[in-house]
Coordinates of C-alpha atoms in Angstrom, one line a residue:
X1463 CA 14.8 26.8 6.6
X1464 CA 11.9 24.6 7.3
X1465 CA 11.2 24.1 10.9
X1466 CA 11.8 20.4 10.7
X1467 CA 14.1 19.6 8.2
X1468 CA 14.3 15.8 6.2
X1469 CA 16.9 13.4 7.3
X1470 CA 19.3 12.9 5.6
X1471 CA 18.3 9.7 3.8
X1472 CA 16.1 12.3 2.4
X1473 CA 13.4 11.3 4.4
X1474 CA 10.6 12.9 7.0
X1475 CA 10.4 10.5 10.2
X1476 CA 8.7 12.2 12.4
X1477 CA 5.2 11.4 14.8
X1478 CA 2.7 11.8 15.2
X1479 CA 2.0 12.1 19.0
X1480 CA 4.9 14.3 19.9
X1481 CA 5.2 17.0 21.2
X1482 CA 5.8 18.8 18.7
X1483 CA 3.0 16.9 16.6
X1484 CA -0.6 16.2 19.0
X1485 CA -3.6 14.6 18.0
X1486 CA -6.4 17.5 17.2
X1487 CA -8.6 16.5 14.4
X1488 CA -8.7 18.7 11.1
X1489 CA -4.9 19.3 11.7
X1490 CA -3.4 16.0 9.4
X1491 CA -3.5 15.8 6.1
X1492 CA -2.7 12.9 4.1
X1493 CA -1.4 12.7 -0.4
X1494 CA -1.5 9.5 -1.8
X1495 CA -2.0 7.6 -5.1
X1496 CA -3.8 4.3 -5.4
X1497 CA -1.1 2.7 -7.7
X1498 CA 1.0 2.9 -4.9
X1499 CA 2.2 -0.2 -2.7
X1500 CA 3.4 1.3 -0.4
X1501 CA 0.9 4.3 -0.3
X1502 CA -1.8 1.7 -0.3
X1503 CA -0.3 0.7 2.8
X1504 CA -1.6 3.9 4.3
X1505 CA -4.8 4.6 2.6
X1506 CA -6.2 1.5 3.4
X1507 CA -4.6 1.5 7.5
X1508 CA -6.6 4.5 7.7
X1509 CA -9.7 2.3 6.0
X1510 CA -9.6 -0.2 8.5
X1511 CA -9.2 2.7 11.7
X1512 CA -11.9 4.5 10.7
X1513 CA -10.7 7.8 10.2
X1514 CA -11.3 8.9 5.9
X1515 CA -12.9 12.0 9.2
X1516 CA -10.3 12.6 10.9
X1517 CA -7.3 12.5 8.4
X1518 CA -9.5 13.7 4.5
X1519 CA -6.7 13.2 1.4
X1520 CA -5.4 14.4 -2.1
X1521 CA -4.9 11.8 -4.5
X1522 CA -2.0 12.3 -7.7
X1523 CA -2.8 10.8 -10.5
X1524 CA -1.0 7.3 -12.1
X1525 CA 0.7 9.0 -15.2
X1526 CA 2.6 10.5 -16.4
X1527 CA 5.9 10.7 -14.3
X1528 CA 7.7 12.5 -16.6
X1529 CA 8.2 16.2 -16.9
X1530 CA 7.6 17.6 -13.5
X1531 CA 7.1 13.9 -11.5
X1532 CA 3.8 12.9 -9.8
X1533 CA 1.0 15.5 -10.8
X1534 CA -2.6 16.7 -9.6
X1535 CA -5.7 16.5 -11.5
X1536 CA -7.2 20.1 -12.5
X1537 CA -10.7 18.7 -11.9
X1538 CA -12.2 16.1 -9.6
X1539 CA -13.9 14.4 -13.1
X1540 CA -10.5 14.3 -14.9
X1541 CA -9.4 11.2 -13.8
X1542 CA -11.3 9.4 -11.9
X1543 CA -10.3 8.8 -8.8
X1544 CA -7.4 10.9 -8.4
X1545 CA -8.6 14.3 -7.2
X1546 CA -7.0 17.5 -6.9
X1547 CA -4.5 19.0 -4.1
X1548 CA -7.3 20.3 -1.9
X1549 CA -4.5 22.0 -0.1
X1550 CA -3.0 24.3 -2.4
X1551 CA -4.3 23.3 -6.1
X1552 CA -1.1 22.2 -6.3
X1553 CA 0.6 21.1 -10.0
X1554 CA 2.6 19.2 -8.9
X1555 CA 3.3 16.4 -6.0
X1556 CA 7.2 18.2 -5.3
X1557 CA 5.2 22.1 -4.8
X1558 CA 3.6 20.2 -1.6
X1559 CA 7.3 19.1 -1.1
X1560 CA 8.3 22.0 -1.8
X1561 CA 6.5 24.1 0.3
X1562 CA 8.1 22.4 3.3
X1563 CA 11.7 22.4 3.1
X1564 CA 12.6 24.4 0.0
X1565 CA 15.8 23.3 -0.8
X1566 CA 14.4 19.6 -0.8
X1567 CA 16.9 17.5 -3.7
X1568 CA 15.0 13.8 -2.5
X1569 CA 13.0 11.5 -4.4
X1570 CA 8.6 13.1 -4.4
X1571 CA 6.7 9.7 -3.4
X1572 CA 4.0 9.2 -2.2
X1573 CA 1.7 8.6 0.5
X1574 CA 2.8 11.9 2.4
X1575 CA 1.8 12.5 5.6
X1576 CA 0.7 17.0 6.1
X1577 CA 0.3 18.3 9.1
X1578 CA -2.1 21.7 8.5
X1579 CA -1.3 23.8 11.3
X1580 CA 3.2 23.8 10.3
X1581 CA 2.2 24.1 7.8
X1582 CA 5.4 20.6 6.7
X1583 CA 6.1 17.5 6.4
X1584 CA 5.3 15.6 9.0
X1585 CA 6.4 12.1 7.6
X1586 CA 7.0 10.1 3.8
X1587 CA 7.3 7.3 5.1
X1588 CA 5.0 4.7 4.7
X1589 CA 5.9 2.6 7.4
X1590 CA 5.7 4.8 9.8
X1591 CA 2.7 6.5 8.3
X1592 CA 0.8 2.4 9.0
X1593 CA 2.0 2.5 12.8
X1594 CA 1.1 6.1 13.7
X1595 CA -1.8 5.7 12.6
X1596 CA -2.6 2.1 13.9
X1597 CA -3.0 3.8 17.4
X1598 CA -2.5 7.7 17.4
X1599 CA -6.4 8.2 16.4
X1600 CA -7.5 5.7 19.4
X1601 CA -8.7 8.7 21.1
X1602 CA -11.0 10.0 19.1
X1603 CA -12.9 6.7 17.2
X1604 CA -15.3 6.4 21.4
X1605 CA -18.3 5.7 19.3
X1606 CA -16.3 3.5 17.5
X1607 CA -15.0 1.0 19.5
X1608 CA -15.0 -2.0 17.3
X1609 CA -12.0 0.6 14.6
X1610 CA -10.6 1.5 17.9
X1611 CA -9.5 -2.0 19.5
X1612 CA -8.2 -2.9 16.4
X1613 CA -4.4 -2.9 16.3
X1614 CA -2.4 -3.8 13.1
X1615 CA 1.1 -4.4 15.8
X1616 CA -0.4 -5.8 18.7
X1617 CA 2.4 -6.5 20.8
X1618 CA 1.9 -9.9 21.9
X1619 CA 1.9 -10.6 18.4
X1620 CA 5.0 -9.2 17.9
X1621 CA 7.7 -11.5 17.2
X1622 CA 5.6 -13.2 14.8
X1623 CA 4.8 -10.2 12.9
X1624 CA 8.6 -9.2 12.9
X1625 CA 9.2 -12.6 11.2
X1626 CA 7.5 -12.3 8.5
X1627 CA 8.4 -8.6 8.1
X1628 CA 11.6 -9.4 7.6
X1629 CA 10.3 -11.4 4.9
X1630 CA 8.4 -8.7 3.0
X1631 CA 11.1 -6.7 1.4
X1632 CA 12.8 -10.1 -0.3
X1633 CA 9.4 -9.9 -2.4
X1634 CA 8.7 -6.5 -2.6
X1635 CA 12.2 -5.4 -3.4
X1636 CA 12.7 -9.0 -6.0
X1637 CA 9.5 -7.7 -8.2
X1638 CA 11.5 -4.5 -9.1
X1639 CA 15.0 -6.1 -9.6
X1640 CA 13.2 -8.9 -11.8
X1641 CA 11.6 -6.5 -13.8
X1642 CA 14.6 -3.9 -14.6
X1643 CA 17.2 -6.6 -14.4
X1644 CA 19.6 -5.6 -17.5
X1645 CA 21.5 -9.3 -17.3
X1646 CA 20.0 -13.0 -17.1
X1647 CA 22.2 -13.8 -14.0
X1648 CA 20.1 -10.5 -12.3
X1649 CA 16.8 -11.1 -13.7
X1650 CA 17.0 -15.5 -12.5
X1651 CA 18.9 -14.5 -9.3
X1652 CA 15.2 -12.0 -8.3
X1653 CA 13.2 -14.0 -9.5
X1654 CA 14.4 -16.6 -7.0
X1655 CA 14.5 -14.3 -4.7
X1656 CA 10.0 -13.5 -5.3
X1657 CA 9.3 -16.9 -5.5
X1658 CA 11.4 -18.5 -2.6
X1659 CA 9.8 -15.1 -0.9
X1660 CA 5.6 -16.2 -1.9
X1661 CA 6.9 -20.1 -1.1
X1662 CA 7.3 -18.8 2.1
X1663 CA 4.0 -17.6 3.0
X1664 CA 2.1 -20.5 1.0
X1665 CA 3.6 -22.3 3.6
X1666 CA 3.2 -20.7 6.7
X1667 CA -1.0 -20.3 5.2
X1668 CA -0.5 -24.4 4.6
X1669 CA 0.4 -25.0 8.9
X1670 CA -2.7 -22.4 9.5
X1671 CA -5.6 -23.8 6.9
X1672 CA -8.6 -22.5 8.9
X1673 CA -6.5 -18.5 8.9
X1674 CA -8.5 -16.0 7.4
X1675 CA -5.9 -13.7 8.1
X1676 CA -2.5 -14.4 8.7
X1677 CA -1.8 -14.7 12.3
X1678 CA -5.4 -15.3 13.0
X1679 CA -6.8 -11.5 13.5
X1680 CA -6.1 -9.0 10.8
X1681 CA -2.5 -7.5 11.7
X1682 CA 0.0 -5.2 10.0
X1683 CA 1.4 -8.0 7.9
X1684 CA -2.4 -9.1 6.0
X1685 CA -2.4 -5.1 4.9
X1686 CA 1.7 -5.1 4.0
X1687 CA 1.0 -8.5 1.6
X1688 CA -2.8 -7.4 0.4
X1689 CA -1.2 -4.8 -1.1
X1690 CA 1.6 -6.5 -2.4
X1691 CA -0.2 -9.1 -3.9
X1692 CA -3.2 -7.9 -4.9
X1693 CA -1.1 -6.5 -8.0
X1694 CA 0.9 -9.9 -8.8
X1695 CA -0.9 -11.1 -11.8
X1696 CA -3.1 -8.4 -13.0
X1697 CA 0.7 -5.9 -13.6
X1698 CA 3.2 -7.7 -11.9
X1699 CA 3.9 -11.8 -13.2
X1700 CA 3.4 -10.1 -17.0
X1701 CA 5.1 -6.5 -16.5
X1702 CA 8.2 -7.9 -14.1
X1703 CA 8.1 -11.7 -16.4
X1704 CA 7.6 -13.5 -13.2
X1705 CA 6.5 -16.0 -15.2
X1706 CA 6.9 -18.9 -13.3
X1707 CA 4.0 -19.1 -11.5
X1708 CA 0.8 -17.2 -10.3
X1709 CA -1.3 -16.3 -7.3
X1710 CA -4.1 -18.0 -8.2
X1711 CA -2.8 -21.2 -10.6
X1712 CA 0.2 -21.7 -7.7
X1713 CA -0.3 -20.7 -4.8
X1714 CA -4.3 -21.5 -3.4
X1715 CA -3.8 -20.7 0.1
X1716 CA -2.6 -17.2 -0.7
X1717 CA -5.1 -17.4 -3.0
X1718 CA -8.3 -17.4 -0.6
X1719 CA -6.0 -15.1 1.6
X1720 CA -6.3 -12.8 -1.5
X1721 CA -10.0 -13.0 -2.2
X1722 CA -11.1 -12.9 1.5
X1723 CA -8.6 -9.8 2.0
X1724 CA -10.6 -8.6 -0.7
X1725 CA -14.3 -9.5 -1.0
X1726 CA -15.2 -10.3 2.6
X1727 CA -12.7 -7.1 5.0
X1728 CA -15.2 -4.2 4.6
X1729 CA -12.6 -1.0 3.3
X1730 CA -10.6 -2.9 1.8
X1731 CA -12.1 -3.7 -2.0
X1732 CA -12.3 -0.2 -1.8
X1733 CA -9.3 1.0 -1.4
X1734 CA -8.0 -0.9 -4.3
X1735 CA -8.1 0.7 -7.9
X1736 CA -7.2 -2.0 -10.7
X1737 CA -7.3 1.3 -13.2
X1738 CA -5.2 3.7 -11.0
X1739 CA -2.7 0.4 -10.7
X1740 CA -2.5 -0.9 -14.1
X1741 CA -2.1 2.6 -15.9
X1742 CA 1.0 3.8 -14.1
X1743 CA 2.7 0.1 -14.7
X1744 CA 1.7 0.2 -18.3
X1745 CA 2.4 4.1 -18.7
X1746 CA 4.8 5.3 -16.2
X1747 CA 7.8 2.2 -17.2
X1748 CA 8.5 3.7 -20.3
X1749 CA 12.0 1.9 -19.8
X1750 CA 10.2 -1.0 -19.9
X1751 CA 6.9 0.0 -22.2
X1752 CA 8.2 2.9 -24.9
X1753 CA 5.1 2.6 -26.2
X1754 CA 2.8 2.5 -23.0
X1755 CA 0.8 -0.5 -24.7
X1756 CA -1.9 -2.2 -21.9
X1757 CA -1.9 -5.8 -22.6
X1758 CA -5.4 -8.0 -23.2
X1759 CA -5.9 -10.4 -20.0
X1760 CA -8.9 -12.6 -20.7
X1761 CA -9.5 -13.3 -16.4
X1762 CA -10.6 -11.2 -14.0
X1763 CA -7.9 -9.0 -12.7
X1764 CA -9.1 -10.8 -9.5
X1765 CA -11.5 -13.5 -8.5
X1766 CA -14.7 -13.9 -7.3
X1767 CA -15.1 -15.4 -3.6
X1768 CA -17.0 -18.6 -4.7
X1769 CA -19.5 -20.4 -2.5
X1770 CA -16.8 -23.3 -1.9
X1771 CA -15.0 -20.1 -0.4
X1772 CA -18.0 -19.2 1.7
X1773 CA -18.9 -22.8 2.8
X1774 CA -15.3 -23.1 3.7
X1775 CA -15.7 -19.4 5.6
X1776 CA -18.6 -21.2 6.9
X1777 CA -17.3 -24.6 8.3
X1778 CA -14.0 -23.3 9.8
X1779 CA -16.3 -20.7 11.5
X1780 CA -18.5 -23.4 13.3
X1781 CA -15.6 -26.0 13.9

């Protein structure tokens, strides 16, 4: 039996910095998937905080998912962007789960935060991991004051963050419910959930037209919405029948915010792999795409930051 078994919902929810899991150099490790919006949150928080030297990672392939679940490539060159399991040389992610709990019966998801000292999972809940990475390693960032002082969940903004956070699950759940709906009524209800959410986020930015981030400075709201919305036009809209609008054509404030995140915030573009994202949704959803067909598209996955955008940014900064 593991010394710290998972919770009843199949998740490990231990805390970095607790007596059981103190912060030490070279102790912790992340398992990620570049295709997954929830794992992307943890990766982006890690990158923004400059933690890659303290928190190495291994990355599973975006497909196939059948016959064993997420798997690692046999070499780092097999599928660019994915890596071998650097800790255990596992073939499948489920092998890592079983190392922590041989009797585990839940899902084998990413992200996973692993403790190399006690050989067990610390946490596999994306929001927990994102928030822990926000502050847990600050004492190790003495030579990087900008990254140490970056706070994605600052006390003074928590009421606003919590309010907007309450809307994000409606967007995330609505996307998948629309794509997997088995009848017209359920599909339409889920579509309304998605576009009502997008309308809310667009209206928020419209009310604060000079904000380059949702609440003035970058917070976890920007992290969580980015990892969802960067997938919207290239995969969610065509794959999940969300044809009532696109970010680039129907949501100008969200579109500029999304481009700014990708093009102007260091570390964001580096964590975004459109090949992994699109391969996952075309290759690992046999119920929706049984012949793994990748749609042709005549536009870029995300539009570039333009001279007009830069002019707006300069005028905003000098106003």
